[in-house]
mmCIF file of C-alpha atoms in Angstrom:
data_model
loop_
_atom_site.group_PDB
_atom_site.id
_atom_site.type_symbol
_atom_site.label_atom_id
_atom_site.label_comp_id
_atom_site.label_asym_id
_atom_site.label_seq_id
_atom_site.Cartn_x
_atom_site.Cartn_y
_atom_site.Cartn_z
ATOM 1 C CA GLN A 549 -3.053 -31.936 -0.727
ATOM 2 C CA TYR A 550 0.305 -30.182 -0.662
ATOM 3 C CA ILE A 551 0.541 -29.090 -4.299
ATOM 4 C CA HIS A 552 -1.500 -25.996 -5.174
ATOM 5 C CA ALA A 553 -4.595 -27.031 -7.149
ATOM 6 C CA GLU A 554 -3.670 -24.791 -10.110
ATOM 7 C CA ASP A 555 -0.222 -26.424 -10.364
ATOM 8 C CA LEU A 556 -1.260 -30.049 -9.917
ATOM 9 C CA GLY A 557 -2.094 -30.779 -13.572
ATOM 10 C CA ARG A 558 1.185 -29.287 -14.777
ATOM 11 C CA LEU A 559 3.114 -31.288 -12.175
ATOM 12 C CA GLN A 560 1.386 -34.495 -13.266
ATOM 13 C CA ASP A 561 2.143 -33.765 -16.944
ATOM 14 C CA ASN A 562 5.793 -33.075 -16.163
ATOM 15 C CA PHE A 563 6.032 -36.255 -14.101
ATOM 16 C CA ARG A 564 4.501 -38.328 -16.924
ATOM 17 C CA ASN A 565 6.983 -36.799 -19.362
ATOM 18 C CA LEU A 566 9.874 -37.709 -17.086
ATOM 19 C CA LEU A 567 8.641 -41.284 -16.688
ATOM 20 C CA SER A 568 8.408 -41.646 -20.457
ATOM 21 C CA GLY A 569 12.051 -40.555 -20.768
ATOM 22 C CA ARG A 570 11.443 -37.163 -22.326
ATOM 23 C CA ALA A 571 13.794 -34.229 -21.952
ATOM 24 C CA PRO A 572 14.754 -32.988 -18.509
ATOM 25 C CA GLY A 573 12.548 -30.286 -17.116
ATOM 26 C CA THR A 574 12.459 -27.344 -14.798
ATOM 27 C CA ALA A 575 9.334 -25.908 -13.292
ATOM 28 C CA GLU A 576 8.032 -23.813 -10.436
ATOM 29 C CA TYR A 577 5.255 -25.045 -8.186
ATOM 30 C CA ARG A 578 3.329 -23.737 -5.218
ATOM 31 C CA LEU A 579 3.126 -25.862 -2.106
ATOM 32 C CA MET A 580 0.443 -25.426 0.515
ATOM 33 C CA SER A 581 1.465 -25.836 4.139
ATOM 34 C CA ALA A 582 -0.861 -27.332 6.743
ATOM 35 C CA SER A 583 -1.534 -23.775 7.980
ATOM 36 C CA GLY A 584 -2.558 -22.702 4.460
ATOM 37 C CA GLU A 585 0.603 -20.738 3.707
ATOM 38 C CA THR A 586 1.803 -20.824 0.091
ATOM 39 C CA ARG A 587 5.469 -21.686 -0.483
ATOM 40 C CA TRP A 588 7.213 -21.749 -3.864
ATOM 41 C CA ILE A 589 9.751 -24.287 -5.098
ATOM 42 C CA HIS A 590 11.833 -24.526 -8.254
ATOM 43 C CA VAL A 591 12.255 -28.114 -9.466
ATOM 44 C CA THR A 592 14.889 -29.411 -11.853
ATOM 45 C CA SER A 593 14.574 -33.014 -12.893
ATOM 46 C CA GLN A 594 15.604 -35.561 -15.455
ATOM 47 C CA PRO A 595 15.032 -39.236 -15.994
ATOM 48 C CA ILE A 596 17.744 -41.803 -15.434
ATOM 49 C CA VAL A 597 17.667 -44.011 -18.515
ATOM 50 C CA GLU A 598 19.407 -47.374 -18.752
ATOM 51 C CA GLU A 599 19.043 -49.530 -21.840
ATOM 52 C CA ASP A 600 16.233 -47.381 -23.218
ATOM 53 C CA ARG A 601 14.274 -47.731 -20.009
ATOM 54 C CA VAL A 602 13.627 -45.171 -17.277
ATOM 55 C CA THR A 603 15.038 -46.648 -14.116
ATOM 56 C CA GLY A 604 14.809 -43.578 -11.906
ATOM 57 C CA LEU A 605 14.580 -39.840 -11.631
ATOM 58 C CA GLN A 606 17.052 -37.301 -10.360
ATOM 59 C CA GLY A 607 16.765 -33.642 -9.659
ATOM 60 C CA GLY A 608 16.702 -30.948 -7.092
ATOM 61 C CA LEU A 609 14.356 -28.611 -5.287
ATOM 62 C CA THR A 610 15.104 -25.016 -4.434
ATOM 63 C CA ALA A 611 12.934 -22.896 -2.154
ATOM 64 C CA ILE A 612 12.126 -19.668 -4.013
ATOM 65 C CA THR A 613 9.332 -18.207 -1.899
ATOM 66 C CA GLU A 614 11.264 -15.063 -1.001
ATOM 67 C CA SER A 615 12.274 -14.483 -4.616
ATOM 68 C CA LYS A 616 8.630 -14.792 -5.653
ATOM 69 C CA ARG A 617 7.588 -12.309 -2.969
ATOM 70 C CA MET A 618 10.233 -9.875 -4.192
ATOM 71 C CA GLU A 619 9.025 -10.297 -7.796
ATOM 72 C CA GLU A 620 5.471 -9.590 -6.673
ATOM 73 C CA LEU A 621 6.532 -6.492 -4.723
ATOM 74 C CA HIS A 622 8.540 -5.280 -7.697
ATOM 75 C CA GLN A 623 5.550 -5.757 -10.002
ATOM 76 C CA GLN A 624 3.314 -3.856 -7.587
ATOM 77 C CA LEU A 625 5.860 -1.031 -7.495
ATOM 78 C CA VAL A 626 5.954 -0.906 -11.295
ATOM 79 C CA VAL A 627 2.157 -0.654 -11.373
ATOM 80 C CA VAL A 628 2.116 2.115 -8.752
ATOM 81 C CA LYS A 629 4.792 4.098 -10.602
ATOM 82 C CA GLU A 630 2.911 3.782 -13.889
ATOM 83 C CA ARG A 631 -0.341 4.897 -12.265
ATOM 84 C CA ASP A 632 1.443 7.857 -10.689
ATOM 85 C CA ARG A 633 2.886 8.806 -14.081
ATOM 86 C CA LEU A 634 -0.524 8.548 -15.717
ATOM 87 C CA ALA A 635 -2.130 10.563 -12.917
ATOM 88 C CA LEU A 636 0.459 13.313 -13.426
ATOM 89 C CA ASP A 637 -0.146 13.226 -17.192
ATOM 90 C CA LEU A 638 -3.885 13.450 -16.543
ATOM 91 C CA HIS A 639 -3.400 16.411 -14.217
ATOM 92 C CA ASP A 640 -1.127 18.204 -16.698
ATOM 93 C CA THR A 641 -3.491 17.551 -19.609
ATOM 94 C CA VAL A 642 -6.526 18.823 -17.712
ATOM 95 C CA THR A 643 -4.672 21.924 -16.515
ATOM 96 C CA GLN A 644 -3.411 22.785 -20.002
ATOM 97 C CA SER A 645 -6.803 22.165 -21.583
ATOM 98 C CA LEU A 646 -8.660 24.266 -19.019
ATOM 99 C CA TYR A 647 -6.143 27.082 -19.428
ATOM 100 C CA SER A 648 -6.590 26.978 -23.224
ATOM 101 C CA ILE A 649 -10.371 26.966 -22.824
ATOM 102 C CA THR A 650 -10.147 29.981 -20.499
ATOM 103 C CA LEU A 651 -7.986 31.918 -22.980
ATOM 104 C CA GLN A 652 -10.276 31.071 -25.895
ATOM 105 C CA SER A 653 -13.333 32.066 -23.847
ATOM 106 C CA ASP A 654 -11.776 35.439 -22.981
ATOM 107 C CA SER A 655 -10.818 35.969 -26.612
ATOM 108 C CA THR A 656 -14.346 35.080 -27.730
ATOM 109 C CA LEU A 657 -15.864 37.549 -25.248
ATOM 110 C CA MET A 658 -13.542 40.300 -26.488
ATOM 111 C CA ALA A 659 -14.498 39.604 -30.116
ATOM 112 C CA LEU A 660 -18.200 39.665 -29.229
ATOM 113 C CA SER A 661 -17.908 42.928 -27.276
ATOM 114 C CA ALA A 662 -16.077 44.424 -30.283
ATOM 115 C CA GLY A 663 -18.959 43.320 -32.524
ATOM 116 C CA ASN A 664 -16.779 40.905 -34.485
ATOM 117 C CA SER A 665 -19.091 37.898 -34.747
ATOM 118 C CA LYS A 666 -16.945 36.152 -37.396
ATOM 119 C CA ALA A 667 -13.901 36.129 -35.066
ATOM 120 C CA ALA A 668 -16.104 35.035 -32.149
ATOM 121 C CA GLU A 669 -17.531 32.184 -34.219
ATOM 122 C CA LYS A 670 -14.018 31.075 -35.216
ATOM 123 C CA ARG A 671 -12.890 31.137 -31.585
ATOM 124 C CA LEU A 672 -15.957 29.132 -30.508
ATOM 125 C CA ASP A 673 -15.041 26.468 -33.081
ATOM 126 C CA ILE A 674 -11.505 26.376 -31.642
ATOM 127 C CA LEU A 675 -12.955 26.222 -28.125
ATOM 128 C CA LYS A 676 -15.157 23.264 -29.079
ATOM 129 C CA GLU A 677 -12.177 21.456 -30.660
ATOM 130 C CA ILE A 678 -10.013 21.999 -27.561
ATOM 131 C CA ALA A 679 -12.782 20.644 -25.319
ATOM 132 C CA GLN A 680 -13.305 17.569 -27.527
ATOM 133 C CA ASP A 681 -9.557 16.862 -27.669
ATOM 134 C CA ALA A 682 -9.334 17.242 -23.887
ATOM 135 C CA MET A 683 -12.187 14.782 -23.367
ATOM 136 C CA ALA A 684 -10.565 12.231 -25.685
ATOM 137 C CA GLU A 685 -7.186 12.629 -23.971
ATOM 138 C CA MET A 686 -8.725 12.314 -20.502
ATOM 139 C CA ARG A 687 -10.625 9.186 -21.519
ATOM 140 C CA LEU A 688 -7.430 7.651 -22.833
ATOM 141 C CA LEU A 689 -5.493 8.465 -19.666
ATOM 142 C CA ILE A 690 -8.303 7.221 -17.418
ATOM 143 C CA TYR A 691 -8.493 4.041 -19.489
ATOM 144 C CA GLN A 692 -4.748 3.548 -18.975
ATOM 145 C CA LEU A 693 -5.250 3.798 -15.211
ATOM 146 C CA GLN A 694 -7.481 0.712 -15.261
ATOM 147 C CA PRO A 695 -6.016 -2.720 -14.548
ATOM 148 C CA SER A 696 -5.032 -4.606 -17.649
ATOM 149 C CA ILE A 697 -8.413 -5.288 -19.158
ATOM 150 C CA ILE A 698 -6.778 -7.432 -21.835
ATOM 151 C CA GLU A 699 -5.731 -9.967 -19.209
ATOM 152 C CA GLU A 700 -9.170 -9.923 -17.595
ATOM 153 C CA GLU A 701 -11.498 -9.630 -20.600
ATOM 154 C CA GLY A 702 -9.425 -10.639 -23.641
ATOM 155 C CA LEU A 703 -8.242 -8.508 -26.547
ATOM 156 C CA VAL A 704 -11.552 -8.247 -28.451
ATOM 157 C CA ASN A 705 -13.566 -7.131 -25.397
ATOM 158 C CA ALA A 706 -10.809 -4.709 -24.377
ATOM 159 C CA LEU A 707 -10.829 -3.102 -27.826
ATOM 160 C CA GLU A 708 -14.620 -2.881 -27.864
ATOM 161 C CA GLN A 709 -14.663 -1.200 -24.446
ATOM 162 C CA ARG A 710 -11.887 1.173 -25.522
ATOM 163 C CA LEU A 711 -13.841 2.184 -28.628
ATOM 164 C CA GLU A 712 -16.964 2.789 -26.544
ATOM 165 C CA LEU A 713 -15.006 5.226 -24.357
ATOM 166 C CA VAL A 714 -13.625 7.195 -27.288
ATOM 167 C CA GLU A 715 -16.772 7.399 -29.402
#
């Protein structure tokens, strides 16, 4: 079989449409070579109709394997750049949060050593809030580093998993 198994049904549907005289079509298909290599083609086709009857087909094939490879490489580059951006955001967020926690801890210790328990209690509340915000932000950034769960699991499952991470 030369047509990729995932493309065969679509090819058959398009061919049936052409034979019934429906609108001309364009499509992309994967071909499998004898060595197992995948090659891509772009097909344009239309029926030849004479007296309301399909008497033939005409069209053209264009090899687009290299274009497909370039698209794939571009998509991989986009993914890598986005992950790098998210990793930098994650690093910056963690650094800022830890610095804030350190400052609040020092301030709390100073208030305690001065005997000011009300100020220390207030600073501990702030410290707890900073830590909780940092955890939520880190979870969000880590979640964004994952492959697109929506494509793999569907929207409902992706939302449920996202809520589990935040709660």
